[in-house]
Amino acid sequence: MKFQTKMRTVYAILGILTAIVAGYIYYSISMEKIKEREMQNLSISVRQLSQQYDELIQSMKDVSYYLLSDADTLTAITTISTMERSERTERYFLNSEDTILSQENNDYISKKFYRVVFCNDNCEPIANHNMDDRKIRRHLDYKKMPWYERAKDNQDTFTILGMHPDTWGDKDNLKVLSVVKAIQGRNMGYIEVQMSLEDVRNKLQLGDTDLNVCLLDDKGEVIYQNGDVDLDFCRSLLQRDNIPADTFKGSHGARYLAVGEYNVDAGTTVMVYKNSSVIQEDSSYVVYMSFFLIGGMLLFSLLYVTVSTRHLTKPMIRLQEAFQNTSLETLTQSMDLDLKDGNDEFRKMGQVYEDMRSRLHTAIQREKQLSTLQLQTQFDVLQAQVNPHFIYNVLNVISGRGSLNDDEVICDICDELAGMLRYSTDTKEKYATLKAEITYLELYFSLLKYRYKHKLEYTLELDKTVENQILPKLVIQQLVENSINHGFQNISGIMRISVSSYKDESRWYIRVSDNGEGFSPGVKRDLDDKMNQLKEDLADNFQNVEMRIGGMGLLNTFARLYLLNGDDLVFRIQNKEEGGAEIIIGAALK
């Protein structure tokens, strides 16, 4: 089979699979969006309904607060509750009843609420609107009211009684919502505020008329419902907590989209739900669009495969020849691949090839420079290449003499110095892990303590998560040595050196700080200028800058770090507000 035929077959199969997968993904995402939209609407509706219910109950509570906050009304209630009714006290009772009734007939209360009733053992119930179709029946025992037992045991707060027949009036088919307040004190009585079912419906309105609404108390008793709701389903979700929006199984196999919000203060769960079939009703358009998308993608993919495969072979051959002719000798030569008759992908591949060739050439040059700088660094440490075995033998002799004289300090110094020499003169590895650098730094600090004793204090803090990051050898030791050699020339106090490592989301960092003199403005400016110039030379011109850098100073350290990390390098030199200097280096996490 020809290559072009193979490509057509592969791309055709890929196009068919892609079209089917895309259609399925579109269908799944669209259906999920429809469900998510319905869930969001339910959540908004339940929050709106819960807020309306809170405002409704609070307005009914405010009536009791209003009556009890009025000094004349409270005095009248107290008079009725504490005095014994007789011919001598009848006038006081009548005045007190008139005072209470006058407050109940307040214009605001009369317009907003169906009925407000004050009841007490020492008087007949006192109610506003006590006329015509709202007239209450006489000689009713308020202790037989459906709310009495709950209100009697609920002295500290309000009792809410859901929609129930109005037991005060003569209308058997009239339902009201009641909020009852037990007045604090012995035999002080009760205040019941009623709102008719029609007014409650007007208060608890939602934009979506298809929603089923149900308000339940903690015992599962219905406070309000907007029609024939599935009470068994609503009670099954009752949990004294918010009910997250989701799909639930209802009675008789029905599936509902439902959400609920629990009101802790009122002990009420507000629920709204609708049949999940609404999602299926919206799915027809999604199904049609999914099939249209699949058919369109199939047609397009077949046409694209037929046309595009005719132009693919020539650019591929040219690219193949370019790859075969690439060598170290031709890295600096620019090749004209002539991919104008190829598509965008192959032109991009040609550009990628050119970029790769350029980056490879850059990497080789940087590796050469880094190798030169690394060798120069190792030479400057102790000119280890001269004869490291001779130095080890001398250290062994000194250590042996120390043992003969029972001087363990000399032995320790020799062992630590030998460890430093083995690390610094190892030319097999030009890079080291941060953990190895810190281990080497501990040996260096140990030797410095023998020299400076109590005048030197240091801390090492290594973040375990970055201990395997790679950097050129002897970098951290050079930063510490720079701090000791230049930071305390005019200071005679204790030298404090701190070395720590840390990371953020994308980079690792090493901070070397001291309590010395800090960088003078002139020195810092000169270092910044030299590093900027050095960065340009290394990045653009690949000049042999190692002879100009020289030595083991900060510029050498910066150059080696830059050659390894490029523009990802962080190298900051700064003074601390509290005194002293700090150098922070960092690079991208690998």
Coordinates of C-alpha atoms in Angstrom, one line a residue:
M1 CA 0.0 0.0 0.0
K2 CA 1.4 3.4 -1.0
F3 CA 2.2 5.9 1.7
Q4 CA -0.3 8.4 0.4
T5 CA -3.1 5.7 0.5
K6 CA -2.0 4.7 4.1
M7 CA -2.3 8.3 5.1
R8 CA -5.7 8.6 3.6
T9 CA -6.9 5.5 5.4
V10 CA -5.4 6.5 8.7
Y11 CA -6.8 10.1 8.5
A12 CA -10.2 8.8 7.4
I13 CA -10.4 6.5 10.4
L14 CA -9.2 9.2 12.6
G15 CA -11.7 11.6 11.2
I16 CA -14.6 9.2 11.8
L17 CA -13.5 8.5 15.3
T18 CA -12.9 12.2 16.0
A19 CA -16.4 13.1 14.7
I20 CA -18.1 10.4 16.8
V21 CA -16.1 11.4 19.9
A22 CA -16.7 15.1 19.3
G23 CA -20.4 14.5 18.9
Y24 CA -20.6 12.5 22.1
I25 CA -18.6 15.1 24.0
Y26 CA -20.9 17.9 22.7
Y27 CA -23.9 15.9 23.7
S28 CA -22.5 15.1 27.1
I29 CA -21.4 18.6 27.8
S30 CA -24.7 20.1 26.5
M31 CA -26.8 17.8 28.7
E32 CA -24.6 18.6 31.7
K33 CA -25.0 22.3 31.0
I34 CA -28.8 21.9 30.8
K35 CA -28.8 20.0 34.1
E36 CA -26.4 22.6 35.7
R37 CA -28.6 25.4 34.5
E38 CA -31.6 23.8 36.0
M39 CA -29.7 23.2 39.3
Q40 CA -28.6 26.8 39.4
N41 CA -32.2 28.0 38.8
L42 CA -33.4 25.7 41.6
S43 CA -30.7 27.0 43.9
I44 CA -31.6 30.6 43.1
S45 CA -35.3 29.9 43.6
V46 CA -34.8 28.2 47.0
R47 CA -32.6 31.1 48.2
Q48 CA -35.2 33.6 47.0
L49 CA -38.0 31.6 48.6
S50 CA -36.1 31.2 51.9
Q51 CA -35.4 34.9 52.0
Q52 CA -39.1 35.6 51.3
Y53 CA -40.1 33.2 54.1
D54 CA -37.7 34.8 56.6
E55 CA -39.1 38.2 55.8
L56 CA -42.7 36.9 56.1
I57 CA -42.1 35.3 59.5
Q58 CA -40.1 38.2 60.8
S59 CA -42.9 40.6 59.9
M60 CA -45.3 38.5 61.9
K61 CA -42.9 38.4 64.8
D62 CA -42.5 42.1 64.6
V63 CA -46.2 42.5 65.4
S64 CA -45.7 40.8 68.8
Y65 CA -42.6 42.9 69.4
Y66 CA -44.5 46.0 68.5
L67 CA -47.4 45.3 70.9
L68 CA -45.1 44.3 73.8
S69 CA -42.8 47.2 73.3
D70 CA -45.7 49.7 73.8
A71 CA -45.9 50.7 77.4
D72 CA -49.7 51.2 77.5
T73 CA -50.3 47.8 75.8
L74 CA -47.9 46.0 78.2
T75 CA -49.5 47.7 81.2
A76 CA -53.0 46.6 79.9
I77 CA -51.8 43.0 79.5
T78 CA -50.3 43.0 82.9
T79 CA -53.5 44.5 84.4
I80 CA -55.6 41.7 82.8
S81 CA -53.2 39.0 83.9
T82 CA -52.8 40.0 87.5
M83 CA -56.2 41.4 88.5
E84 CA -59.2 39.4 89.4
R85 CA -62.3 40.3 87.5
S86 CA -65.2 41.7 89.5
E87 CA -67.7 44.5 89.4
R88 CA -65.1 46.8 91.1
T89 CA -62.4 46.0 88.6
E90 CA -64.5 45.6 85.5
R91 CA -63.8 49.2 84.4
Y92 CA -60.0 48.5 84.5
F93 CA -60.5 45.3 82.4
L94 CA -62.6 47.2 79.8
N95 CA -60.0 50.0 79.5
S96 CA -57.2 47.4 79.2
E97 CA -59.1 45.5 76.5
D98 CA -59.8 48.7 74.6
T99 CA -56.1 49.6 74.8
I100 CA -55.0 46.2 73.4
L101 CA -57.6 46.3 70.7
S102 CA -56.7 49.8 69.7
Q103 CA -53.1 48.7 69.2
E104 CA -54.2 45.6 67.2
N105 CA -56.2 47.8 64.9
N106 CA -53.1 49.8 63.9
D107 CA -53.5 50.6 60.2
Y108 CA -50.3 48.7 59.3
I109 CA -51.3 45.6 61.2
S110 CA -54.8 45.7 59.8
K111 CA -53.6 45.9 56.2
K112 CA -50.8 43.3 56.4
F113 CA -52.2 40.5 58.5
Y114 CA -55.5 38.6 58.5
R115 CA -55.9 38.6 62.3
V116 CA -54.0 39.4 65.5
V117 CA -55.4 37.8 68.7
F118 CA -54.5 38.3 72.4
C119 CA -55.8 35.5 74.7
N120 CA -55.6 35.2 78.4
D121 CA -57.4 33.2 81.1
N122 CA -58.9 36.4 82.6
C123 CA -60.6 37.7 79.5
E124 CA -62.2 36.8 76.2
P125 CA -59.9 36.6 73.2
I126 CA -59.2 40.1 71.9
A127 CA -58.9 40.3 68.1
N128 CA -58.8 42.9 65.4
H129 CA -61.0 42.6 62.4
N130 CA -63.6 41.1 64.8
M131 CA -66.5 41.8 62.5
D132 CA -68.4 40.6 59.5
D133 CA -66.7 37.5 57.9
R134 CA -63.7 37.8 60.2
K135 CA -65.6 37.8 63.4
I136 CA -64.3 35.2 65.9
R137 CA -66.6 32.9 67.8
R138 CA -67.2 33.7 71.5
H139 CA -66.4 31.7 74.5
L140 CA -63.6 29.8 72.7
D141 CA -61.0 28.1 75.0
Y142 CA -57.7 29.2 73.6
K143 CA -56.1 26.2 75.3
K144 CA -57.8 24.0 72.7
M145 CA -56.1 25.8 69.8
P146 CA -53.7 23.6 67.8
W147 CA -50.7 25.7 68.7
Y148 CA -51.3 25.8 72.5
E149 CA -49.3 22.7 73.6
R150 CA -46.3 23.7 71.5
A151 CA -46.4 27.3 72.6
K152 CA -46.7 26.4 76.3
D153 CA -43.5 24.4 76.1
N154 CA -41.8 27.1 73.9
Q155 CA -41.8 30.1 76.3
D156 CA -38.5 31.6 75.1
T157 CA -39.2 32.0 71.4
F158 CA -41.9 31.9 68.8
T159 CA -44.1 29.0 67.7
I160 CA -44.8 28.6 64.0
L161 CA -47.9 26.7 63.0
G162 CA -48.1 25.9 59.3
M163 CA -51.1 26.3 57.1
H164 CA -54.2 25.1 59.1
P165 CA -57.9 25.8 59.3
D166 CA -58.8 29.1 61.1
T167 CA -60.2 27.8 64.4
W168 CA -61.2 31.2 65.6
G169 CA -63.6 32.1 62.8
D170 CA -66.6 30.4 61.2
K171 CA -65.0 29.7 57.8
D172 CA -64.1 26.1 57.8
N173 CA -62.4 26.3 54.4
L174 CA -60.1 29.2 55.3
K175 CA -56.5 28.3 56.0
V176 CA -54.0 30.5 57.8
L177 CA -50.4 30.6 58.9
S178 CA -49.9 31.4 62.6
V179 CA -46.9 32.7 64.6
V180 CA -47.6 32.6 68.3
K181 CA -45.6 34.4 71.1
A182 CA -45.9 33.3 74.7
I183 CA -45.7 36.5 76.8
Q184 CA -43.1 36.2 79.5
G185 CA -44.6 36.1 83.0
R186 CA -47.1 34.2 85.0
N187 CA -50.4 33.9 83.2
M188 CA -49.5 36.7 80.9
G189 CA -51.2 35.0 77.9
Y190 CA -50.4 34.6 74.2
I191 CA -50.3 36.7 71.0
E192 CA -51.2 34.9 67.8
V193 CA -50.5 36.6 64.4
Q194 CA -52.3 35.1 61.4
M195 CA -51.8 35.5 57.7
S196 CA -54.2 34.0 55.2
L197 CA -53.2 31.4 52.6
E198 CA -53.8 33.8 49.8
D199 CA -51.5 36.4 51.4
V200 CA -48.8 33.8 52.0
R201 CA -48.9 32.7 48.3
N202 CA -48.5 36.4 47.3
K203 CA -45.5 36.7 49.6
L204 CA -43.9 33.4 48.5
Q205 CA -43.8 33.8 44.7
L206 CA -41.3 32.4 42.3
G207 CA -40.7 33.2 38.6
D208 CA -40.9 29.5 37.6
T209 CA -44.5 28.5 38.1
D210 CA -43.7 24.8 37.4
L211 CA -41.7 24.5 40.6
N212 CA -43.1 22.5 43.5
V213 CA -42.6 24.2 46.8
C214 CA -42.7 22.6 50.3
L215 CA -41.8 24.1 53.7
L216 CA -41.4 21.6 56.5
D217 CA -40.5 22.0 60.2
D218 CA -38.1 19.7 62.0
K219 CA -40.8 17.2 62.7
G220 CA -41.8 17.0 59.1
E221 CA -45.0 18.9 59.5
V222 CA -46.1 21.0 56.5
I223 CA -45.8 24.7 57.0
Y224 CA -46.6 25.7 53.4
Q225 CA -47.0 23.9 50.0
N226 CA -48.0 25.4 46.7
G227 CA -50.1 22.5 45.4
D228 CA -50.1 18.7 45.3
V229 CA -46.5 18.0 46.3
D230 CA -44.9 14.6 47.0
L231 CA -44.8 14.9 50.8
D232 CA -43.2 11.4 51.2
F233 CA -40.3 12.5 48.9
C234 CA -39.9 15.9 50.7
R235 CA -39.9 14.2 54.1
S236 CA -37.3 11.7 53.0
L237 CA -34.8 14.5 52.3
L238 CA -35.4 16.2 55.7
Q239 CA -32.0 16.3 57.6
R240 CA -31.8 19.6 59.5
D241 CA -29.2 20.8 57.0
N242 CA -29.0 22.3 53.6
I243 CA -29.9 19.9 50.8
P244 CA -27.5 20.3 47.8
A245 CA -29.0 20.5 44.4
D246 CA -29.0 17.1 42.8
T247 CA -31.2 14.4 41.2
F248 CA -33.2 12.3 43.7
K249 CA -35.6 9.3 43.4
G250 CA -39.1 10.2 44.4
S251 CA -42.2 8.2 45.1
H252 CA -43.6 5.8 42.5
G253 CA -40.3 5.7 40.6
A254 CA -40.3 9.4 39.7
R255 CA -37.0 11.3 39.4
Y256 CA -36.8 14.9 40.7
L257 CA -34.3 17.8 40.5
A258 CA -34.4 19.1 44.0
V259 CA -32.6 21.5 46.4
G260 CA -33.3 22.6 50.0
E261 CA -32.2 25.3 52.4
Y262 CA -32.4 24.8 56.2
N263 CA -33.3 27.8 58.4
V264 CA -31.6 27.2 61.7
D265 CA -33.4 30.0 63.6
A266 CA -36.9 29.0 62.4
G267 CA -36.2 25.2 62.4
T268 CA -37.6 25.1 58.8
T269 CA -36.5 23.4 55.6
V270 CA -37.4 25.2 52.4
M271 CA -37.5 22.8 49.4
V272 CA -38.2 23.3 45.7
Y273 CA -38.2 20.5 43.1
K274 CA -39.3 19.6 39.6
N275 CA -39.6 16.5 37.6
S276 CA -36.3 15.5 35.9
S277 CA -38.2 15.0 32.6
V278 CA -37.7 18.7 31.9
I279 CA -34.1 17.9 31.0
Q280 CA -35.3 15.3 28.4
E281 CA -37.6 17.8 26.9
D282 CA -34.6 20.1 26.3
S283 CA -32.5 17.3 24.9
S284 CA -34.1 17.0 21.5
Y285 CA -32.3 20.1 20.2
V286 CA -29.0 18.7 21.6
V287 CA -29.5 15.3 19.9
Y288 CA -30.2 17.0 16.5
M289 CA -27.1 19.3 16.9
S290 CA -24.9 16.3 17.9
F291 CA -25.9 14.4 14.7
F292 CA -25.4 17.5 12.6
L293 CA -21.9 18.0 14.1
I294 CA -20.9 14.4 13.5
G295 CA -22.1 14.5 9.9
G296 CA -20.4 17.8 9.2
M297 CA -17.1 16.7 10.7
L298 CA -17.2 13.4 8.7
L299 CA -17.8 15.2 5.4
F300 CA -15.1 17.8 6.2
S301 CA -12.5 15.2 7.3
L302 CA -13.0 13.1 4.2
L303 CA -12.6 16.2 1.9
Y304 CA -9.6 17.4 3.9
V305 CA -7.9 14.0 3.7
T306 CA -8.4 13.7 0.0
V307 CA -7.0 17.2 -0.7
S308 CA -4.2 17.4 1.9
T309 CA -2.5 14.1 1.4
R310 CA -1.6 15.1 -2.2
H311 CA 0.7 17.7 -0.8
L312 CA 2.3 15.9 2.1
T313 CA 4.9 13.6 0.6
K314 CA 7.2 16.3 -1.0
P315 CA 7.7 18.3 2.1
M316 CA 8.4 15.2 4.1
I317 CA 11.1 14.1 1.7
R318 CA 12.8 17.5 1.9
L319 CA 12.7 17.4 5.7
Q320 CA 14.1 13.9 5.7
E321 CA 17.0 15.0 3.6
A322 CA 17.6 18.0 5.9
F323 CA 17.8 15.7 8.9
Q324 CA 20.2 13.3 7.2
N325 CA 22.5 16.1 6.1
T326 CA 22.7 17.6 9.6
S327 CA 26.1 17.3 11.4
L328 CA 28.3 19.2 13.8
E329 CA 30.0 20.8 10.8
T330 CA 26.7 22.1 9.3
L331 CA 25.1 23.4 12.5
T332 CA 26.1 26.9 11.7
Q333 CA 24.8 26.7 8.1
S334 CA 21.3 27.9 7.4
M335 CA 19.3 25.5 5.1
D336 CA 16.6 26.6 2.6
L337 CA 14.1 23.8 3.0
D338 CA 11.7 25.3 0.3
L339 CA 8.5 24.1 2.0
K340 CA 6.2 26.7 0.3
D341 CA 4.2 24.0 -1.4
G342 CA 3.7 22.2 1.9
N343 CA 1.0 23.0 4.5
D344 CA 1.3 25.0 7.6
E345 CA 2.3 22.0 9.7
F346 CA 5.3 21.2 7.6
R347 CA 6.4 24.8 7.4
K348 CA 6.2 24.9 11.2
M349 CA 8.2 21.6 11.3
G350 CA 10.9 23.3 9.1
Q351 CA 11.0 26.3 11.5
V352 CA 11.2 23.9 14.4
Y353 CA 14.1 22.2 12.7
E354 CA 15.9 25.5 12.3
D355 CA 15.2 26.5 15.9
M356 CA 16.4 23.1 17.1
R357 CA 19.6 23.4 15.1
S358 CA 20.2 26.9 16.5
R359 CA 19.5 25.7 20.1
L360 CA 21.8 22.7 19.6
H361 CA 24.6 24.9 18.4
T362 CA 24.0 27.3 21.4
A363 CA 23.9 24.4 23.9
I364 CA 27.2 23.1 22.6
Q365 CA 28.9 26.5 22.8
R366 CA 27.5 27.0 26.4
E367 CA 28.7 23.5 27.4
K368 CA 32.2 24.4 26.1
Q369 CA 32.2 27.6 28.0
L370 CA 30.8 26.0 31.2
S371 CA 33.5 23.3 31.0
T372 CA 36.2 25.9 30.8
L373 CA 34.8 27.9 33.7
Q374 CA 34.4 24.8 35.8
L375 CA 38.0 23.7 35.2
Q376 CA 39.1 27.2 36.0
T377 CA 37.1 27.1 39.2
Q378 CA 38.6 23.8 40.3
F379 CA 42.0 25.1 39.5
D380 CA 41.4 28.2 41.7
V381 CA 40.2 26.1 44.7
L382 CA 43.6 24.7 45.6
Q383 CA 45.1 24.0 42.1
A384 CA 43.9 20.4 42.7
Q385 CA 45.0 19.3 39.3
V386 CA 48.7 19.7 40.3
N387 CA 48.9 16.6 42.4
P388 CA 45.9 15.8 44.6
H389 CA 47.4 12.5 45.7
F390 CA 50.3 14.3 47.1
I391 CA 48.1 16.6 49.2
Y392 CA 46.1 13.6 50.5
N393 CA 49.3 11.9 51.5
V394 CA 50.4 15.1 53.4
L395 CA 47.0 15.2 55.2
N396 CA 47.4 11.6 56.2
V397 CA 50.8 12.3 57.6
I398 CA 49.5 15.3 59.6
S399 CA 46.5 13.3 60.8
G400 CA 48.9 10.5 61.9
R401 CA 51.0 13.0 63.8
G402 CA 47.9 14.3 65.5
S403 CA 46.9 10.8 66.6
L404 CA 50.4 10.2 68.1
N405 CA 50.0 13.4 70.1
D406 CA 46.3 12.6 71.1
D407 CA 45.1 15.7 69.3
E408 CA 41.8 14.8 67.8
V409 CA 41.2 18.3 66.5
I410 CA 44.1 18.0 64.0
C411 CA 42.6 14.6 62.9
D412 CA 39.2 16.2 62.4
I413 CA 40.6 19.1 60.5
C414 CA 42.5 16.8 58.2
D415 CA 39.5 14.6 57.6
E416 CA 37.3 17.5 56.8
L417 CA 39.8 19.1 54.5
A418 CA 40.3 15.8 52.7
G419 CA 36.6 15.6 52.2
M420 CA 36.5 19.1 50.7
L421 CA 39.4 18.2 48.4
R422 CA 37.8 15.0 47.1
Y423 CA 34.6 16.9 46.3
S424 CA 36.2 20.0 44.7
T425 CA 38.9 18.0 42.6
D426 CA 36.4 15.5 41.2
T427 CA 36.5 16.4 37.5
K428 CA 34.1 13.7 36.5
E429 CA 31.0 15.7 37.5
K430 CA 30.6 19.4 36.7
Y431 CA 27.2 19.6 38.4
A432 CA 26.0 18.6 41.8
T433 CA 22.7 18.4 43.7
L434 CA 21.8 21.0 46.2
K435 CA 22.1 18.3 48.9
A436 CA 25.7 17.6 47.9
E437 CA 26.5 21.3 47.9
I438 CA 25.1 21.7 51.4
T439 CA 27.1 18.7 52.6
Y440 CA 30.3 20.3 51.2
L441 CA 29.3 23.6 52.8
E442 CA 29.0 22.0 56.2
L443 CA 32.7 20.8 55.9
Y444 CA 33.7 24.3 54.9
F445 CA 31.9 25.9 57.9
S446 CA 33.4 23.3 60.2
L447 CA 36.9 24.4 59.1
L448 CA 36.0 28.0 59.5
K449 CA 34.8 27.4 63.1
Y450 CA 38.3 26.1 63.9
R451 CA 39.6 29.4 62.8
Y452 CA 37.1 31.9 64.0
K453 CA 35.6 29.8 66.9
H454 CA 32.9 31.7 68.8
K455 CA 33.2 34.7 66.4
L456 CA 31.4 32.7 63.7
E457 CA 27.8 31.6 63.9
Y458 CA 26.0 29.9 61.0
T459 CA 22.7 28.2 60.2
L460 CA 21.8 25.8 57.4
E461 CA 18.2 25.2 56.4
L462 CA 17.6 22.8 53.5
D463 CA 14.1 22.2 52.1
K464 CA 13.9 18.5 51.5
T465 CA 11.7 19.0 48.4
V466 CA 14.5 20.8 46.5
E467 CA 17.5 18.9 47.6
N468 CA 17.8 17.1 44.3
Q469 CA 17.9 20.3 42.1
I470 CA 21.0 20.6 40.0
L471 CA 23.5 23.5 40.0
P472 CA 27.2 23.9 39.2
K473 CA 29.6 22.7 41.8
L474 CA 31.1 25.0 44.5
V475 CA 28.5 27.8 43.9
I476 CA 27.1 28.1 47.4
Q477 CA 30.6 27.9 49.0
Q478 CA 31.7 30.8 46.8
L479 CA 28.8 32.9 48.0
V480 CA 29.6 32.2 51.7
E481 CA 33.3 32.9 51.1
N482 CA 32.5 36.2 49.5
S483 CA 30.4 37.1 52.5
I484 CA 33.2 36.3 55.0
N485 CA 36.0 37.9 53.0
H486 CA 34.2 41.2 52.1
G487 CA 31.3 41.6 54.5
F488 CA 33.1 41.9 57.8
Q489 CA 36.3 43.9 57.0
N490 CA 35.3 46.8 59.3
I491 CA 33.3 44.8 61.8
S492 CA 34.7 43.1 64.9
G493 CA 31.5 41.5 66.3
I494 CA 30.1 38.0 65.8
M495 CA 29.8 37.0 62.1
R496 CA 26.4 35.4 61.5
I497 CA 25.9 33.6 58.2
S498 CA 22.6 32.0 57.2
V499 CA 22.1 29.7 54.3
S500 CA 18.6 28.5 53.4
S501 CA 16.7 27.0 50.5
Y502 CA 13.0 27.2 49.6
K503 CA 10.7 27.1 46.6
D504 CA 7.5 28.5 45.1
E505 CA 5.2 27.1 42.5
S506 CA 7.8 27.1 39.7
R507 CA 11.3 27.9 41.1
W508 CA 13.8 26.8 43.7
Y509 CA 15.8 29.4 45.6
I510 CA 19.0 29.6 47.8
R511 CA 19.5 32.6 50.1
V512 CA 22.9 33.5 51.7
S513 CA 22.6 36.3 54.1
D514 CA 24.9 37.9 56.8
N515 CA 25.0 40.6 59.4
G516 CA 28.0 42.4 57.9
E517 CA 28.5 45.7 56.2
G518 CA 26.4 45.0 53.2
F519 CA 27.2 46.2 49.6
S520 CA 28.1 49.8 49.2
P521 CA 26.1 51.6 46.4
G522 CA 29.1 51.8 44.2
V523 CA 30.1 48.2 44.5
K524 CA 26.5 47.0 44.0
R525 CA 26.1 49.2 40.9
D526 CA 29.4 48.0 39.5
L527 CA 28.4 44.3 40.0
D528 CA 25.0 44.8 38.4
D529 CA 26.6 46.5 35.3
K530 CA 29.2 43.8 34.9
M531 CA 26.6 41.0 35.3
N532 CA 24.4 42.6 32.7
Q533 CA 27.2 42.9 30.3
L534 CA 28.4 39.4 31.0
K535 CA 24.9 38.1 30.4
E536 CA 24.8 39.8 26.9
D537 CA 28.2 38.3 26.0
L538 CA 27.2 34.8 27.0
A539 CA 23.7 34.9 25.5
D540 CA 24.4 36.6 22.2
N541 CA 28.1 36.6 21.2
F542 CA 29.4 33.5 22.8
Q543 CA 32.7 35.3 23.4
N544 CA 35.4 33.6 25.4
V545 CA 34.7 35.6 28.5
E546 CA 36.3 33.2 31.0
M547 CA 39.6 35.0 30.9
R548 CA 37.9 38.4 31.6
I549 CA 35.9 36.8 34.5
G550 CA 38.8 35.2 36.2
G551 CA 39.0 34.0 39.8
M552 CA 36.3 32.6 42.0
G553 CA 34.2 35.7 42.6
L554 CA 30.6 36.5 42.1
L555 CA 31.0 37.1 38.3
N556 CA 32.4 33.5 37.9
T557 CA 29.5 32.1 39.9
F558 CA 26.9 34.2 37.9
A559 CA 28.5 33.0 34.6
R560 CA 28.3 29.3 35.5
L561 CA 24.8 29.6 36.7
Y562 CA 23.7 31.5 33.6
L563 CA 25.3 29.0 31.2
L564 CA 23.3 26.2 33.0
N565 CA 19.9 28.0 33.4
G566 CA 19.8 30.7 30.8
D567 CA 17.1 33.3 31.2
D568 CA 15.4 31.1 33.9
L569 CA 18.2 32.2 36.3
V570 CA 17.4 34.4 39.4
F571 CA 20.5 36.2 40.8
R572 CA 19.8 39.0 43.2
I573 CA 22.3 41.0 45.2
Q574 CA 20.8 43.3 47.9
N575 CA 21.2 44.8 51.3
K576 CA 18.9 43.9 54.2
E577 CA 16.9 46.6 56.1
E578 CA 18.2 45.4 59.4
G579 CA 21.8 45.5 58.2
G580 CA 24.0 43.1 56.3
A581 CA 23.7 41.7 52.8
E582 CA 22.0 38.8 51.1
I583 CA 22.4 37.0 47.8
I584 CA 19.5 35.0 46.3
I585 CA 19.9 32.6 43.5
G586 CA 17.3 30.4 41.9
A587 CA 16.1 28.6 38.8
A588 CA 13.2 26.7 37.4
L589 CA 12.2 23.5 39.1
K590 CA 13.2 20.3 37.3

